[in-house]
Amino acid sequence: MATLLHIDSSVFPGEASSSRSVTAAFRRTWEERHPEGTVIYRDLAADPVPHITADAWSAGYAAPAERTPEQSAAFAARVKLIEELEEADAVLIGAPMYNFSIPSTLKTWLDGVLLLGRTAGETPSAQGTPAIVVASRGGSYATGTPREGYEFVQNYLEAVLKGTLGLDLDFIVPELTMAPRNPAMAELVPLYEASRNRAFEDATAKAKELAERLAA
């Protein structure tokens, strides 16, 4: 059966988080179709991975026999993350927008899994793996909106996940999530609700489609 690597990075728990709510909907549908499958789950807010260090970085370019004990220990943590990515038949990532970019915990995970000559380079080891990113945001940064130029989530993840890791990338974008809580955005609540409903529909549909594709 297929293996799903599920990563959440929102600092808010459960339904208080738009990205977690949508990734949970995707995962429920996935598990209904893969009851005996495997889910590798990382909650980067509750259990952050170590920041990249000089030892962890330099160990990736040193022969195993030449690594110091500190390099070996630091590199082992990176290898664990890399192996989880390589084992996955599909990847699901919750990536809310914080201050126009991704959470620092998600950036730290990316720093850990990006390794030239293995996950990055001419033949990335996870190349072609389907990846769904739930890129939630409090406002709208879509083409034609006033803040279009402040969108640094999708374009960054496109470069890293698709352009560097070689993943088969797709996005679900719940937007205007601050509308119900910000009086100044009250008139945008209907648009928020439509976006939220569409995100849940997309999550269910994409989970079904991906499950059927991998089962074929």
Short mmCIF file of C-alpha atoms in Angstrom, two decimals:
data_model
loop_
_atom_site.label_atom_id
_atom_site.label_comp_id
_atom_site.label_asym_id
_atom_site.label_seq_id
_atom_site.Cartn_x
_atom_site.Cartn_y
_atom_site.Cartn_z
CA MET A 1 0.00 0.00 0.00
CA ALA A 2 1.01 3.60 -0.55
CA THR A 3 2.82 5.80 1.94
CA LEU A 4 1.77 9.40 2.58
CA LEU A 5 4.19 11.89 4.11
CA HIS A 6 1.99 14.45 5.90
CA ILE A 7 3.58 17.63 7.22
CA ASP A 8 1.79 20.39 9.15
CA SER A 9 3.48 23.65 10.11
CA SER A 10 0.72 25.92 11.43
CA VAL A 11 1.25 27.21 14.96
CA PHE A 12 -2.51 26.89 15.57
CA PRO A 13 -4.01 23.53 16.56
CA GLY A 14 -6.85 21.61 14.94
CA GLU A 15 -9.73 23.54 13.41
CA ALA A 16 -8.23 26.84 14.55
CA SER A 17 -5.86 26.40 11.62
CA SER A 18 -7.16 26.63 8.06
CA SER A 19 -4.22 24.68 6.64
CA ARG A 20 -4.54 21.89 9.24
CA SER A 21 -8.28 21.61 8.61
CA VAL A 22 -7.74 21.13 4.89
CA THR A 23 -4.79 18.73 5.21
CA ALA A 24 -6.91 16.73 7.68
CA ALA A 25 -9.70 16.49 5.10
CA PHE A 26 -7.22 15.26 2.48
CA ARG A 27 -5.76 12.72 4.89
CA ARG A 28 -9.18 11.36 5.92
CA THR A 29 -10.08 10.72 2.30
CA TRP A 30 -6.66 9.21 1.65
CA GLU A 31 -6.92 6.84 4.63
CA GLU A 32 -10.42 5.74 3.60
CA ARG A 33 -8.88 4.48 0.37
CA HIS A 34 -5.66 3.20 1.96
CA PRO A 35 -6.82 1.66 5.27
CA GLU A 36 -3.72 -0.51 5.38
CA GLY A 37 -1.38 2.15 4.07
CA THR A 38 1.24 4.11 5.97
CA VAL A 39 1.15 7.75 7.03
CA ILE A 40 4.37 9.40 8.14
CA TYR A 41 3.30 12.46 10.10
CA ARG A 42 5.36 15.44 11.20
CA ASP A 43 3.88 18.31 13.16
CA LEU A 44 6.62 20.90 12.80
CA ALA A 45 4.99 23.27 15.30
CA ALA A 46 4.71 20.68 18.08
CA ASP A 47 7.96 18.90 17.25
CA PRO A 48 10.31 21.15 15.23
CA VAL A 49 13.23 19.59 13.41
CA PRO A 50 16.73 20.93 14.20
CA HIS A 51 17.92 24.02 12.39
CA ILE A 52 20.67 23.36 9.88
CA THR A 53 24.12 23.76 11.44
CA ALA A 54 27.63 23.93 10.05
CA ASP A 55 28.14 20.29 11.05
CA ALA A 56 24.90 19.15 9.43
CA TRP A 57 25.66 21.10 6.26
CA SER A 58 29.33 20.21 5.83
CA ALA A 59 28.72 16.52 6.59
CA GLY A 60 26.72 16.27 3.37
CA TYR A 61 29.88 17.00 1.40
CA ALA A 62 32.28 14.84 3.41
CA ALA A 63 32.98 11.14 3.03
CA PRO A 64 31.44 9.14 5.92
CA ALA A 65 34.85 8.03 7.16
CA GLU A 66 36.06 11.63 7.29
CA ARG A 67 33.14 13.04 9.30
CA THR A 68 33.65 14.16 12.87
CA PRO A 69 31.38 12.66 15.56
CA GLU A 70 29.49 15.97 15.60
CA GLN A 71 29.02 15.89 11.83
CA SER A 72 27.83 12.29 11.91
CA ALA A 73 25.24 13.00 14.59
CA ALA A 74 23.95 16.11 12.86
CA PHE A 75 23.82 14.40 9.47
CA ALA A 76 21.88 11.43 10.87
CA ALA A 77 19.00 13.80 11.67
CA ARG A 78 19.02 15.05 8.07
CA VAL A 79 19.11 11.51 6.68
CA LYS A 80 16.00 10.64 8.70
CA LEU A 81 14.08 13.48 7.04
CA ILE A 82 15.43 12.59 3.61
CA GLU A 83 14.50 8.93 3.95
CA GLU A 84 10.94 9.85 4.93
CA LEU A 85 10.65 11.92 1.76
CA GLU A 86 12.16 9.17 -0.39
CA GLU A 87 9.85 6.52 1.09
CA ALA A 88 6.72 8.54 0.37
CA ASP A 89 4.45 7.79 -2.57
CA ALA A 90 2.78 11.16 -2.00
CA VAL A 91 3.51 14.27 0.06
CA LEU A 92 1.00 16.54 1.80
CA ILE A 93 2.19 19.85 3.26
CA GLY A 94 0.31 22.49 5.22
CA ALA A 95 2.02 25.82 4.49
CA PRO A 96 0.22 28.84 5.96
CA MET A 97 1.50 32.29 5.04
CA TYR A 98 3.21 34.06 7.94
CA ASN A 99 4.53 37.56 7.20
CA PHE A 100 4.33 36.89 3.46
CA SER A 101 6.36 33.65 3.60
CA ILE A 102 6.29 30.10 4.97
CA PRO A 103 6.67 29.25 8.69
CA SER A 104 10.30 29.08 9.79
CA THR A 105 9.76 25.48 10.91
CA LEU A 106 8.87 24.46 7.36
CA LYS A 107 11.91 26.28 6.00
CA THR A 108 14.02 24.34 8.51
CA TRP A 109 12.55 21.05 7.25
CA LEU A 110 13.36 22.05 3.68
CA ASP A 111 16.94 22.93 4.68
CA GLY A 112 17.22 19.43 6.12
CA VAL A 113 15.95 17.51 3.11
CA LEU A 114 17.74 19.50 0.41
CA LEU A 115 20.97 17.65 -0.27
CA LEU A 116 22.86 18.19 -3.52
CA GLY A 117 23.72 14.89 -5.15
CA ARG A 118 20.82 13.08 -3.52
CA THR A 119 17.51 14.94 -3.24
CA ALA A 120 18.74 17.81 -5.43
CA GLY A 121 20.78 17.82 -8.61
CA GLU A 122 20.46 16.14 -11.99
CA THR A 123 18.41 13.16 -10.72
CA PRO A 124 16.62 14.05 -7.45
CA SER A 125 15.87 10.93 -5.42
CA ALA A 126 12.19 11.87 -4.91
CA GLN A 127 11.66 13.13 -8.45
CA GLY A 128 8.11 12.71 -9.71
CA THR A 129 6.53 12.15 -6.28
CA PRO A 130 3.11 13.85 -6.17
CA ALA A 131 2.98 16.70 -3.66
CA ILE A 132 -0.06 18.68 -2.51
CA VAL A 133 0.57 21.94 -0.66
CA VAL A 134 -2.22 23.65 1.28
CA ALA A 135 -1.09 27.28 1.10
CA SER A 136 -3.54 29.15 3.34
CA ARG A 137 -3.39 32.89 3.86
CA GLY A 138 -5.30 35.58 5.76
CA GLY A 139 -5.77 37.83 2.74
CA SER A 140 -5.61 37.38 -1.00
CA TYR A 141 -2.42 37.55 -3.02
CA ALA A 142 -3.86 36.28 -6.28
CA THR A 143 -2.97 37.77 -9.65
CA GLY A 144 -4.58 41.18 -10.01
CA THR A 145 -5.01 41.84 -6.28
CA PRO A 146 -3.31 44.82 -4.58
CA ARG A 147 -0.88 42.52 -2.74
CA GLU A 148 0.00 40.25 -5.63
CA GLY A 149 3.66 41.26 -5.31
CA TYR A 150 3.80 40.08 -1.68
CA GLU A 151 3.17 36.41 -2.53
CA PHE A 152 6.33 34.57 -1.49
CA VAL A 153 4.82 31.21 -0.56
CA GLN A 154 3.73 29.59 -3.80
CA ASN A 155 6.56 30.98 -5.89
CA TYR A 156 9.17 29.91 -3.32
CA LEU A 157 7.74 26.42 -2.86
CA GLU A 158 7.40 26.06 -6.63
CA ALA A 159 11.14 26.71 -6.94
CA VAL A 160 12.13 24.39 -4.09
CA LEU A 161 9.64 21.51 -4.26
CA LYS A 162 9.24 21.35 -8.02
CA GLY A 163 12.30 23.05 -9.44
CA THR A 164 14.84 21.56 -7.02
CA LEU A 165 13.37 18.40 -5.47
CA GLY A 166 11.55 17.51 -8.69
CA LEU A 167 8.19 16.82 -7.02
CA ASP A 168 4.96 16.75 -9.05
CA LEU A 169 3.50 19.81 -7.34
CA ASP A 170 -0.08 21.00 -6.91
CA PHE A 171 -1.56 23.71 -4.66
CA ILE A 172 -4.77 24.18 -2.70
CA VAL A 173 -5.15 27.82 -1.63
CA PRO A 174 -7.69 28.73 1.09
CA GLU A 175 -7.56 32.53 1.23
CA LEU A 176 -9.09 35.46 3.13
CA THR A 177 -9.05 33.36 6.30
CA MET A 178 -8.88 36.50 8.48
CA ALA A 179 -12.18 37.82 7.11
CA PRO A 180 -14.42 36.28 9.84
CA ARG A 181 -12.22 37.78 12.59
CA ASN A 182 -11.33 41.17 11.13
CA PRO A 183 -14.20 43.71 11.03
CA ALA A 184 -12.43 45.61 8.26
CA MET A 185 -12.76 42.50 6.06
CA ALA A 186 -16.44 41.82 6.83
CA GLU A 187 -17.54 42.34 3.24
CA LEU A 188 -15.09 39.63 2.16
CA VAL A 189 -16.63 36.90 4.33
CA PRO A 190 -18.67 35.42 1.42
CA LEU A 191 -15.50 35.17 -0.65
CA TYR A 192 -13.70 33.55 2.28
CA GLU A 193 -16.50 31.00 2.69
CA ALA A 194 -16.42 30.18 -1.01
CA SER A 195 -12.64 29.77 -0.90
CA ARG A 196 -12.86 27.54 2.19
CA ASN A 197 -15.53 25.34 0.65
CA ARG A 198 -13.55 25.06 -2.57
CA ALA A 199 -10.42 24.10 -0.60
CA PHE A 200 -12.21 21.23 1.14
CA GLU A 201 -13.69 20.07 -2.16
CA ASP A 202 -10.28 20.22 -3.81
CA ALA A 203 -8.66 18.32 -0.93
CA THR A 204 -11.21 15.51 -1.18
CA ALA A 205 -11.05 15.36 -4.97
CA LYS A 206 -7.25 15.42 -5.12
CA ALA A 207 -6.97 12.74 -2.43
CA LYS A 208 -9.36 10.49 -4.35
CA GLU A 209 -7.61 11.10 -7.67
CA LEU A 210 -4.16 10.48 -6.23
CA ALA A 211 -5.27 7.34 -4.41
CA GLU A 212 -6.75 5.92 -7.61
CA ARG A 213 -3.64 6.83 -9.61
CA LEU A 214 -1.29 5.11 -7.17
CA ALA A 215 -3.54 2.05 -6.92
CA ALA A 216 -3.63 1.58 -10.69
#
